[in-house]
CSV table of C-alpha atoms and ligand atoms in Angstrom, one decimal:
chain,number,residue,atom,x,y,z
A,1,UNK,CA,11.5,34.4,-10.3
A,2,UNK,CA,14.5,34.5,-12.8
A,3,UNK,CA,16.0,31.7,-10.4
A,4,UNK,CA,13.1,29.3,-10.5
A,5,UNK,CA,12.9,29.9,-14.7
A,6,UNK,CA,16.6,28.5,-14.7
A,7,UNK,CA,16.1,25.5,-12.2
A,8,UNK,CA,12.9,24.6,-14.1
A,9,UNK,CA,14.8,24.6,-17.4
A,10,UNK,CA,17.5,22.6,-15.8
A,11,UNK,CA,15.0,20.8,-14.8
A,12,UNK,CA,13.6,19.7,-18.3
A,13,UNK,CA,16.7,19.1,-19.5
A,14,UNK,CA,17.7,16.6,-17.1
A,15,UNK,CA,14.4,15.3,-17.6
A,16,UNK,CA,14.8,14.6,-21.2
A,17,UNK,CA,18.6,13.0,-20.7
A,18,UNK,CA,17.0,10.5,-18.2
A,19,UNK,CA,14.3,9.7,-21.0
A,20,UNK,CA,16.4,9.5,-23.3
A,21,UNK,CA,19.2,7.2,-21.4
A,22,UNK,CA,16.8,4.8,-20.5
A,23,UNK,CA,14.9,4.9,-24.6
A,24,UNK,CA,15.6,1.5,-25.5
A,25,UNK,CA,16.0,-0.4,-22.7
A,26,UNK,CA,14.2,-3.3,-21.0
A,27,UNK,CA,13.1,-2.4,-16.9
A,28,UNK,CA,12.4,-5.7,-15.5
A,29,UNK,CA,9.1,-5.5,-13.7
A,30,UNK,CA,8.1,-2.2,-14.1
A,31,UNK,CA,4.6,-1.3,-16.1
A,32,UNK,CA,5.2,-2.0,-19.7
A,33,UNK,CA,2.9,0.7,-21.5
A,34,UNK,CA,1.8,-0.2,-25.4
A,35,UNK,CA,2.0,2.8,-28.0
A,36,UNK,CA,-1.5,4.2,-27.1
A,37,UNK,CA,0.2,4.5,-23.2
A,38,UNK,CA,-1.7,1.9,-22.5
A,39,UNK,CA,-0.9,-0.6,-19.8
A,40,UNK,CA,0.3,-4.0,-21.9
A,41,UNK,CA,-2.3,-7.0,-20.8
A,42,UNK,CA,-0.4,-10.3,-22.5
A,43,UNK,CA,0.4,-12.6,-19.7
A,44,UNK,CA,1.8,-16.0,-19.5
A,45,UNK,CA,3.1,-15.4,-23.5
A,46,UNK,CA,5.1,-15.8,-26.0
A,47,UNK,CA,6.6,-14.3,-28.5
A,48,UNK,CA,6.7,-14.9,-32.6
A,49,UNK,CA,9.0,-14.0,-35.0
A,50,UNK,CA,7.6,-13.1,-38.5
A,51,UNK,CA,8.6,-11.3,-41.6
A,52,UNK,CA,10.8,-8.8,-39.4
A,53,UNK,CA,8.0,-7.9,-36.7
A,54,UNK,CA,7.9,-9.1,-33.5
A,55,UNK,CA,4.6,-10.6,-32.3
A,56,UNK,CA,3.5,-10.7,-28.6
A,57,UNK,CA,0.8,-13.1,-27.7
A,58,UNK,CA,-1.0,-13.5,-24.2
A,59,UNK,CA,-3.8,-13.8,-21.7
A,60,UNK,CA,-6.1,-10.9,-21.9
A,61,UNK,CA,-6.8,-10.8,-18.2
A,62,UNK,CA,-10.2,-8.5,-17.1
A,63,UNK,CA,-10.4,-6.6,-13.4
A,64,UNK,CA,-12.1,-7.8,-10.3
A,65,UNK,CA,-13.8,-10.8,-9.9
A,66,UNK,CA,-13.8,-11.5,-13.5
A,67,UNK,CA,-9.8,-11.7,-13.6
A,68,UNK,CA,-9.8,-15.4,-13.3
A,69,UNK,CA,-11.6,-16.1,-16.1
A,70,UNK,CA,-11.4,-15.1,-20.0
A,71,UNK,CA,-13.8,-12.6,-21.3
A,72,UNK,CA,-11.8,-11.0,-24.5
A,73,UNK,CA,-9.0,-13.8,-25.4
A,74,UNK,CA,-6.1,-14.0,-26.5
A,75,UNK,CA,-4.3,-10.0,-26.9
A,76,UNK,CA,-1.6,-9.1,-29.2
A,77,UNK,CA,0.8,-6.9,-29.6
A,78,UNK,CA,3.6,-5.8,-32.7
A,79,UNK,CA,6.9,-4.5,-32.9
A,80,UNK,CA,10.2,-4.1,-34.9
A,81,UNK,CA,12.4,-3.9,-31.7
A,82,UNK,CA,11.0,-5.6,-28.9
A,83,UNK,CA,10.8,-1.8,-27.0
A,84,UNK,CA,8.1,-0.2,-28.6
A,85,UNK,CA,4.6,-2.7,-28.8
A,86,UNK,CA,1.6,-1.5,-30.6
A,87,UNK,CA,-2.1,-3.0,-29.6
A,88,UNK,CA,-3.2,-5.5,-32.4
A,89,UNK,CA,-6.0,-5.8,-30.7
A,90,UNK,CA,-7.8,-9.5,-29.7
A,91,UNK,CA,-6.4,-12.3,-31.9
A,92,UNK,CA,-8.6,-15.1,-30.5
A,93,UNK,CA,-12.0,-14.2,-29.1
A,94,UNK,CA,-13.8,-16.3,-27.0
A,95,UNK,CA,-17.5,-17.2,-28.5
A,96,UNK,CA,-20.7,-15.7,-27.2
A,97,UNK,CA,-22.1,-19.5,-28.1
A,98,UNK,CA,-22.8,-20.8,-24.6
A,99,UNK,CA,-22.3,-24.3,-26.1
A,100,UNK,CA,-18.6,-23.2,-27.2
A,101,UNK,CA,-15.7,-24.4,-25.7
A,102,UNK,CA,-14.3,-21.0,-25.9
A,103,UNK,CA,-17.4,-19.5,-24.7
A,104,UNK,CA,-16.8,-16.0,-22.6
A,105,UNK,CA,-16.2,-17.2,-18.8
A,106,UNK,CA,-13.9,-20.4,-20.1
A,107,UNK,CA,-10.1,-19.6,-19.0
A,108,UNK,CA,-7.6,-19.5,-21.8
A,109,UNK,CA,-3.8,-19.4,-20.8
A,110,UNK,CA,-0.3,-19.7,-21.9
A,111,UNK,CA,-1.1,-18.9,-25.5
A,112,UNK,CA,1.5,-19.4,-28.0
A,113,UNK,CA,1.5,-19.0,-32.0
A,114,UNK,CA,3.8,-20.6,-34.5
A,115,UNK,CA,4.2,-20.7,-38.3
A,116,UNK,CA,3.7,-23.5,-40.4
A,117,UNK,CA,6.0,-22.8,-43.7
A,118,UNK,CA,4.4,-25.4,-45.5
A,119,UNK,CA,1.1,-24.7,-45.0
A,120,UNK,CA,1.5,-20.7,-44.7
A,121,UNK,CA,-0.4,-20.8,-41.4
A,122,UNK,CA,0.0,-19.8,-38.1
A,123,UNK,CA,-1.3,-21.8,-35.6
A,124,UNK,CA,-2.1,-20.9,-32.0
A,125,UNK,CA,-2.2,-23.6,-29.0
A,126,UNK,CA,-3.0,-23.1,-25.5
A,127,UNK,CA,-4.2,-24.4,-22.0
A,128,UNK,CA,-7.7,-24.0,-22.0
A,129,UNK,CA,-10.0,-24.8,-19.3
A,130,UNK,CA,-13.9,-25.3,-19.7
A,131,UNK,CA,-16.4,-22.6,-18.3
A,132,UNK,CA,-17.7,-23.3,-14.3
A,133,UNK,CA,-15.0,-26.3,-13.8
A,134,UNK,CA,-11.8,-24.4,-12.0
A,135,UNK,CA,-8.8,-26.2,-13.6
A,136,UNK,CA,-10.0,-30.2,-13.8
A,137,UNK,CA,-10.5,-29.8,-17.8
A,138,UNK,CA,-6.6,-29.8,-18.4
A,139,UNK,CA,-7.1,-29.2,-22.0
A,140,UNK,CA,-5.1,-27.7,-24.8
A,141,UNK,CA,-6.5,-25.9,-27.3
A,142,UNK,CA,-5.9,-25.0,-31.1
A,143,UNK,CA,-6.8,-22.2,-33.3
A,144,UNK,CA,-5.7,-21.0,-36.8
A,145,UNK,CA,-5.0,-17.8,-39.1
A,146,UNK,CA,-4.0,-16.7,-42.4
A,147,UNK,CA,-2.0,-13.2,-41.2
A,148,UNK,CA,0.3,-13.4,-37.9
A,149,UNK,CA,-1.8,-11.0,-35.7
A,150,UNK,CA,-4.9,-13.2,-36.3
A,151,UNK,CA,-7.5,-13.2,-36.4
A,152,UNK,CA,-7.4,-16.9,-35.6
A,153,UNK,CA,-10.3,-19.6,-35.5
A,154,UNK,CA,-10.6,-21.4,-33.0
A,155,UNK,CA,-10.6,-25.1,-34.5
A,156,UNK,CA,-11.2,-27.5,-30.8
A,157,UNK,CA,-9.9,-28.7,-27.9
A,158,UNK,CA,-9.2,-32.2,-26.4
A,159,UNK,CA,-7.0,-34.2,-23.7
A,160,UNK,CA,-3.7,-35.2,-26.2
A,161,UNK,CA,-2.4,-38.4,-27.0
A,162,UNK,CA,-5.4,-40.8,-26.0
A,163,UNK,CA,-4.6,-44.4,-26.3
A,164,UNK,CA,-0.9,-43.8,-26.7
A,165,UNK,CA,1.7,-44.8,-24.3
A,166,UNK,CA,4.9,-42.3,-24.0
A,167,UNK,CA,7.9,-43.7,-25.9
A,168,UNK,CA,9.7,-43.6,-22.6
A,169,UNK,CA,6.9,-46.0,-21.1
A,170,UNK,CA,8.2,-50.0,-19.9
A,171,UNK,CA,6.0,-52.7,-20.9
A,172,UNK,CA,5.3,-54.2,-17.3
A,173,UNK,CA,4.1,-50.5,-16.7
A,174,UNK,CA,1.3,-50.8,-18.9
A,175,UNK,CA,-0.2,-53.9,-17.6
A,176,UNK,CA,0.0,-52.6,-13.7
A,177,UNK,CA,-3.2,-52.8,-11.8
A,178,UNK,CA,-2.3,-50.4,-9.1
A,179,UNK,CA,-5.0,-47.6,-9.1
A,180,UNK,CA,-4.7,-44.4,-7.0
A,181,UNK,CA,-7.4,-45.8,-4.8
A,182,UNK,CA,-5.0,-48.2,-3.3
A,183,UNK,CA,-2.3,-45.5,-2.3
A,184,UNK,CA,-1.8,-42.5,0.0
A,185,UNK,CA,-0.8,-39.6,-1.7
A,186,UNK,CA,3.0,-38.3,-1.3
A,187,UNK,CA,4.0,-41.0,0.1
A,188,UNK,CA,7.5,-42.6,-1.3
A,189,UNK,CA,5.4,-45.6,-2.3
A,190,UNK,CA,2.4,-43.2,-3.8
A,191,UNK,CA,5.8,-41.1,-6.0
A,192,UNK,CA,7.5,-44.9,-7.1
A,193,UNK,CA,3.8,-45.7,-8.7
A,194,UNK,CA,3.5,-42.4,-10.3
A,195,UNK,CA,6.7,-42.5,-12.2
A,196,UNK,CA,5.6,-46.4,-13.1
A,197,UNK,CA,2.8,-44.4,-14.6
A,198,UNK,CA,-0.3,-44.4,-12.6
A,199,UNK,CA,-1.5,-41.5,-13.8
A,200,UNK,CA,-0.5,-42.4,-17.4
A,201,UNK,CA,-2.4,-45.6,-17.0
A,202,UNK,CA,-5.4,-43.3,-15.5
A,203,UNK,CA,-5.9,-41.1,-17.9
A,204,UNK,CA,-4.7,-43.9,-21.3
A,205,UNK,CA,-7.9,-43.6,-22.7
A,206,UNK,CA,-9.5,-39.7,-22.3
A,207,UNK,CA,-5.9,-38.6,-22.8
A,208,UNK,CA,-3.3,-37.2,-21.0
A,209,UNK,CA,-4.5,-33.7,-19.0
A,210,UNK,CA,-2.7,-30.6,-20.4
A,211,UNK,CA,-2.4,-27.4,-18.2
A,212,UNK,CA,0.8,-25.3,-18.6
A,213,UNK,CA,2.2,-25.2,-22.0
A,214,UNK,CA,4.8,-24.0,-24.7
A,215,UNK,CA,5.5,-24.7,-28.1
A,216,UNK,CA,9.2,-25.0,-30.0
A,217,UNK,CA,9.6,-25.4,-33.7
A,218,UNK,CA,13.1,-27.2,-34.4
A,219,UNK,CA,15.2,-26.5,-37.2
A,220,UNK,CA,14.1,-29.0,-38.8
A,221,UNK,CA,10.8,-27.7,-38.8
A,222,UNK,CA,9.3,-30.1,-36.0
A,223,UNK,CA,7.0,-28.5,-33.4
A,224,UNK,CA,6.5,-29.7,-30.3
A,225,UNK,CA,4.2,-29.2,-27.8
A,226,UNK,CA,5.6,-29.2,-24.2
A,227,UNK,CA,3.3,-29.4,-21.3
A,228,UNK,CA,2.3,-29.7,-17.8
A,229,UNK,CA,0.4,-33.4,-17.3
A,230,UNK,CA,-0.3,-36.2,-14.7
A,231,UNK,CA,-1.9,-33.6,-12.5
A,232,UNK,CA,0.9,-31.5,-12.8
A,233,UNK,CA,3.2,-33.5,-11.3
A,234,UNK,CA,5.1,-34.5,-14.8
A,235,UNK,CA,6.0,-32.7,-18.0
A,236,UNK,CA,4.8,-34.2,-21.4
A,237,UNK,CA,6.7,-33.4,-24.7
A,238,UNK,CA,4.9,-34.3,-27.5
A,239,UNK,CA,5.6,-34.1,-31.3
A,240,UNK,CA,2.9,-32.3,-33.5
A,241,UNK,CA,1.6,-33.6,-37.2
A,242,UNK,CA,3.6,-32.2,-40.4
A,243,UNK,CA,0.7,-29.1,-40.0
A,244,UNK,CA,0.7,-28.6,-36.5
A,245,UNK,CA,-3.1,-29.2,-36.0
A,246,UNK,CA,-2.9,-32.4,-34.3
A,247,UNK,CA,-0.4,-34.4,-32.3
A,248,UNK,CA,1.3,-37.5,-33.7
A,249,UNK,CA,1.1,-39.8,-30.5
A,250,UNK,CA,4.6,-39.8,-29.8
A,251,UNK,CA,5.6,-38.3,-26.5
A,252,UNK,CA,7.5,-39.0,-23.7
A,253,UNK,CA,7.4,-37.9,-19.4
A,254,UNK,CA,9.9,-35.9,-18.2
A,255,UNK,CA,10.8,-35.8,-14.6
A,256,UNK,CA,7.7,-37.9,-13.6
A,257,UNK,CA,6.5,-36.6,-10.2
A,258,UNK,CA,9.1,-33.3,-10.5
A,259,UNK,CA,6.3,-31.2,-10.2
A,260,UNK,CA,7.0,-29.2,-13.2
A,261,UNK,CA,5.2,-25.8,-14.3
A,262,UNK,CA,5.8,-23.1,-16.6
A,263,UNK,CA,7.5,-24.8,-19.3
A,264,UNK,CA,10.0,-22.8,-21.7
A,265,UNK,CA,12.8,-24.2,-23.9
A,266,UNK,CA,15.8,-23.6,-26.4
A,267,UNK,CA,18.3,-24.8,-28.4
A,268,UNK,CA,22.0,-23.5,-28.6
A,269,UNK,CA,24.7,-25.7,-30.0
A,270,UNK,CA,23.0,-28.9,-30.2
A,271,UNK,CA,21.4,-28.4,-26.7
A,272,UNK,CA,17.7,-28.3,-25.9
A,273,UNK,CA,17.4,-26.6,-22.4
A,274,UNK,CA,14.0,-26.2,-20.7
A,275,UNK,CA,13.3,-23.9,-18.0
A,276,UNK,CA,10.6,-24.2,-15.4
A,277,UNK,CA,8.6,-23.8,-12.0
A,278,UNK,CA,7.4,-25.5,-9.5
A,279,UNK,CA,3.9,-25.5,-8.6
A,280,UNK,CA,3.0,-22.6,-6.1
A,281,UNK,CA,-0.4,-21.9,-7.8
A,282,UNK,CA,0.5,-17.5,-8.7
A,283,UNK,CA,3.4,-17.3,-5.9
A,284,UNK,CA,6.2,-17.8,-7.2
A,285,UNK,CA,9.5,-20.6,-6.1
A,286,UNK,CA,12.9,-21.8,-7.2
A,287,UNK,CA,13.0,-22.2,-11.5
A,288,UNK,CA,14.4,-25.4,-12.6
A,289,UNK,CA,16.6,-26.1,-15.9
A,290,UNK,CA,17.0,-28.9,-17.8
A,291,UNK,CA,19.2,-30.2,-21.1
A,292,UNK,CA,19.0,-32.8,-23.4
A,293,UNK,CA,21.0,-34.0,-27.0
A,294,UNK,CA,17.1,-34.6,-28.7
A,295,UNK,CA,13.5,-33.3,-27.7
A,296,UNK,CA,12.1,-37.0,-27.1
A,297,UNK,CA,15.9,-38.1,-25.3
A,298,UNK,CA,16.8,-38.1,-21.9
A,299,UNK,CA,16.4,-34.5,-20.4
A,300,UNK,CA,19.1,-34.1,-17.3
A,301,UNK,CA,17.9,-31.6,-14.8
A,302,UNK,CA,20.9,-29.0,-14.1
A,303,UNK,CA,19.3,-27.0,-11.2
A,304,UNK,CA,17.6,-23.5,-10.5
A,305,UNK,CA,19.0,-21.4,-13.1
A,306,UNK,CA,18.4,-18.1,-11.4
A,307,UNK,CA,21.7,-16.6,-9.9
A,308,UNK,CA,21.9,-14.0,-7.2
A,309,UNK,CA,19.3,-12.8,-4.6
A,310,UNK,CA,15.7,-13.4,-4.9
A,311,UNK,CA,17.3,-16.8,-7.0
A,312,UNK,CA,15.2,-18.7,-4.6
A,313,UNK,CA,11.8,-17.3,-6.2
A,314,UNK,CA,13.3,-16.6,-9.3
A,315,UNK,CA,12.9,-12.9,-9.1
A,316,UNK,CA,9.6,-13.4,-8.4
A,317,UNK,CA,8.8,-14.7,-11.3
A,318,UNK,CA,7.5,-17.8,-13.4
A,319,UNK,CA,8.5,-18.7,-16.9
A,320,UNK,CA,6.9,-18.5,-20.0
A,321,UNK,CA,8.6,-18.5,-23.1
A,322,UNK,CA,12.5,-17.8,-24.5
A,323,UNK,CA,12.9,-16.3,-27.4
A,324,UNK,CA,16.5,-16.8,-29.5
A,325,UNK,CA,17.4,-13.0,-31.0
A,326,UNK,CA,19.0,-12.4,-34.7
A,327,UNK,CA,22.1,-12.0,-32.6
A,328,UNK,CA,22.5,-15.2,-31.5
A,329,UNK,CA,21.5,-14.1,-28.0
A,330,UNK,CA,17.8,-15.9,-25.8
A,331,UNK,CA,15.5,-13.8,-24.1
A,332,UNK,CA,13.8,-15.2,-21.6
A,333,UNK,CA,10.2,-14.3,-20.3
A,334,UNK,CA,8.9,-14.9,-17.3
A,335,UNK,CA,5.5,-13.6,-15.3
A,336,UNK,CA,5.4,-11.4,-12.3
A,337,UNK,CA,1.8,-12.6,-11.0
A,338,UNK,CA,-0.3,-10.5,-9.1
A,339,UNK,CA,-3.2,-12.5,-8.2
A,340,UNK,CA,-4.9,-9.2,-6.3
A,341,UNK,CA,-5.0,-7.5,-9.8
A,342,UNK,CA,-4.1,-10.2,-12.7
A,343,UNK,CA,-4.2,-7.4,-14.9
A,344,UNK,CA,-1.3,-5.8,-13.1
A,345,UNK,CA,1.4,-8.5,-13.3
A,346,UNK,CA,4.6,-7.8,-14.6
A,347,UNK,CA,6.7,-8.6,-17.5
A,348,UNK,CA,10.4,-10.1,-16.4
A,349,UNK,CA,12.0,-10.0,-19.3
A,350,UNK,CA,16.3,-11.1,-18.9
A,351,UNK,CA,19.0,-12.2,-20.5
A,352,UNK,CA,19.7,-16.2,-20.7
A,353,UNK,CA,22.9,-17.6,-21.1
A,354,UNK,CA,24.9,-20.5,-21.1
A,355,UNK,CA,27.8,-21.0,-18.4
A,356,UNK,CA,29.9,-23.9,-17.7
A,357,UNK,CA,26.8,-25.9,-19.9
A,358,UNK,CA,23.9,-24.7,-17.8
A,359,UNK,CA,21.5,-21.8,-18.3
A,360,UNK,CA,21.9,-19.0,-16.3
A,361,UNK,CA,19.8,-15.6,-15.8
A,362,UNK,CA,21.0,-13.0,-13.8
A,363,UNK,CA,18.8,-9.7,-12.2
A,364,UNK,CA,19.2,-6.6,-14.3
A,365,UNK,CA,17.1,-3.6,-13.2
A,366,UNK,CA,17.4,-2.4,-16.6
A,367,UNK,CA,19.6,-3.6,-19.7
A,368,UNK,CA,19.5,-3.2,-23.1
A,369,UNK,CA,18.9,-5.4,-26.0
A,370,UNK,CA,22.3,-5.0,-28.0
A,371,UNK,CA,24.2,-6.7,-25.1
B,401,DGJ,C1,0.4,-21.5,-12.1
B,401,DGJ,C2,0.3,-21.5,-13.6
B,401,DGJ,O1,1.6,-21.5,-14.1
B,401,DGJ,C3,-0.4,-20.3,-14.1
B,401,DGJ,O2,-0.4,-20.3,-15.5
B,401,DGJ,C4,-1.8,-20.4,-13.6
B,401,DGJ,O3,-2.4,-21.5,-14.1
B,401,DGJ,C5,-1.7,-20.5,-12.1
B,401,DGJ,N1,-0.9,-21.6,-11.6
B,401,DGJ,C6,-3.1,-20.7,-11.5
B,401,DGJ,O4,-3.0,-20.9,-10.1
């Protein structure tokens, strides 16, 4: 009896030291529970920094056969230390007006929030894709709020940057009467005419489509809005307005016919760096990387920027946002999809560094902020 007493209290105690050891520390992939030890249901997010609070947006994602649609919104969460995340409940609900691009049933993702310091606002963008039409809206969305956690209102959506060409666009491009009617898709002649702009010239006048997104604020207070286009086949960067409501018409194509997703960028040192996926629909593949000197320049692709095992399918994960710490450090964020249980996926959350001028992220089953 006496025995068992002294191997239970042993027991605790080594209990407690393993609690304690790992207090503080980011586990890659494991289930990320809020302060009410609740599971945390932000997916494909990102992260904003405000007033010393750390504020966690993302896809509210429901069970079963409602899990591919959005019936809540947008979910955040707060924190001082990027450990401990308390529910701050919806920030962007979805309308019960059946007439409301938002309605309950349309599919919001990839939500991010930034401030505006000269209007005092924070405004919220994301992919948003109509009720009852699977993905073929390709919209983004916009939304605005007085206090960080929201709640935001939802202002529209739209295709961006009708009637404008990208600044990276040749004249004789413009004026090319090649349709996609007169090719076969993936061929070599079919990829030449896309990166001519066939899909550019397509889609001139609705505006371009928008599916997987991210935002990035420069120091110079520019935000841009960075996103999958072309029918996914080519990244768009775009500048916003002085306000970030609107976009200003100038963008540019990167890596036309790359097949880009997941889009989620940096700067360090005068670099921009943007990481990203390919497009696997929720399995996951090999993460690209990308620099440039300027956000509208030339962008040189440096290669999958996952090291080590499982680098191939990036950890099993797909980007979504990186996040530069007061220490001069990036945190990158990634999604572990479970399309059986959306709900379910997991946070990959890693160090990203630079190394011989490329970004590099390395597995850690569990590491700690300070580092
Ligand atoms: C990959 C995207 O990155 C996700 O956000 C989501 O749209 C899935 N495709 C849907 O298949």
């Amino acid at each position: 009896m006496r025995y068992k007493a002294v191997l239970s209290y042993f027991g605790f105690i080594f209990f407690l030291l393993l609690n304690l050891q790992s207090t503080g520390q980011i586990k890659p992939g494991d289930v990320w529970m809020d302060s009410n030890s609740e599971m945390i249901n932000a997916h494909g997010g990102g992260i904003l920094f405000y007033d010393g609070v750390y504020y966690w947006f993302g896809e509210h994602r429901d069970s079963g056969r409602k899990q591919f649609a959005t019936w809540k919104g947008v979910r955040c969460y707060s924190s001082k230390d990027l450990i401990n995340w308390e529910n701050q409940g919806i920030s962007l609900s979805v309308s019960e007006d059946p007439e409301s691009e938002i309605t309950a049933g349309c599919n919001i993702e990839r939500p991010k929030v930034i401030y505006n310091k000269k209007t005092g606002k924070f405004v919220m963008w994301f992919h948003l894709e109509l009720k009852g039409q699977g993905y073929s809206a390709a919209r983004t969305g916009v939304a605005i709020a007085d206090s960080p956690a929201g709640p935001f209102t939802f202002l529209r959506s739209f295709r961006p940057n009708a009637g404008q060409w990208p600044l990276n666009f040749k004249d004789e491009w413009k004026t090319d009467t090649l349709t996609i009617d007169d090719l076969q898709w993936w061929t070599e002649q079919w990829r030449l005419a896309v990166k001519e702009g066939l899909f550019i010239r397509r889609d001139f006048e609705e505006g371009q489509m928008a599916r997987d997104m991210t935002l990035f604020v420069d120091d110079d207070g520019k935000a841009y809005h960075i996103h999958s286009a072309e029918e996914n086949l080519t990244l768009h960067i775009s500048e916003l307005t002085d306000d970030y409501l609107d976009f200003t018409g100038r963008y540019i194509s990167v890596e036309p016919a790359g097949h880009n997703e997941a889009p989620a960028i940096f700067k360090k040192d005068g670099w921009y760096y943007l990481i990203t996926s390919g497009c696997t629909g929720w399995e996951p593949n090999a993460g690209r990387s990308f620099r440039s000197k300027s956000m509208l320049g030339e962008w040189e692709p440096l290669g999958n920027p996952f090291l080590g095992e499982g680098a191939d399918v990036s950890f099993r994960s797909q980007s979504t946002f990186i996040l530069p710490l007061n220490n001069g450090e990036y945190l990158f964020m990634a999604d572990r999809w479970n399309p059986e249980k959306l709900r379910d996926s997991r946070y990959i959350w890693l160090p990203i560094k630079i190394e011989d001028a490329k970004p590099i992220i390395e597995w850690r089953d569990q590491w700690r902020l300070s580092e």
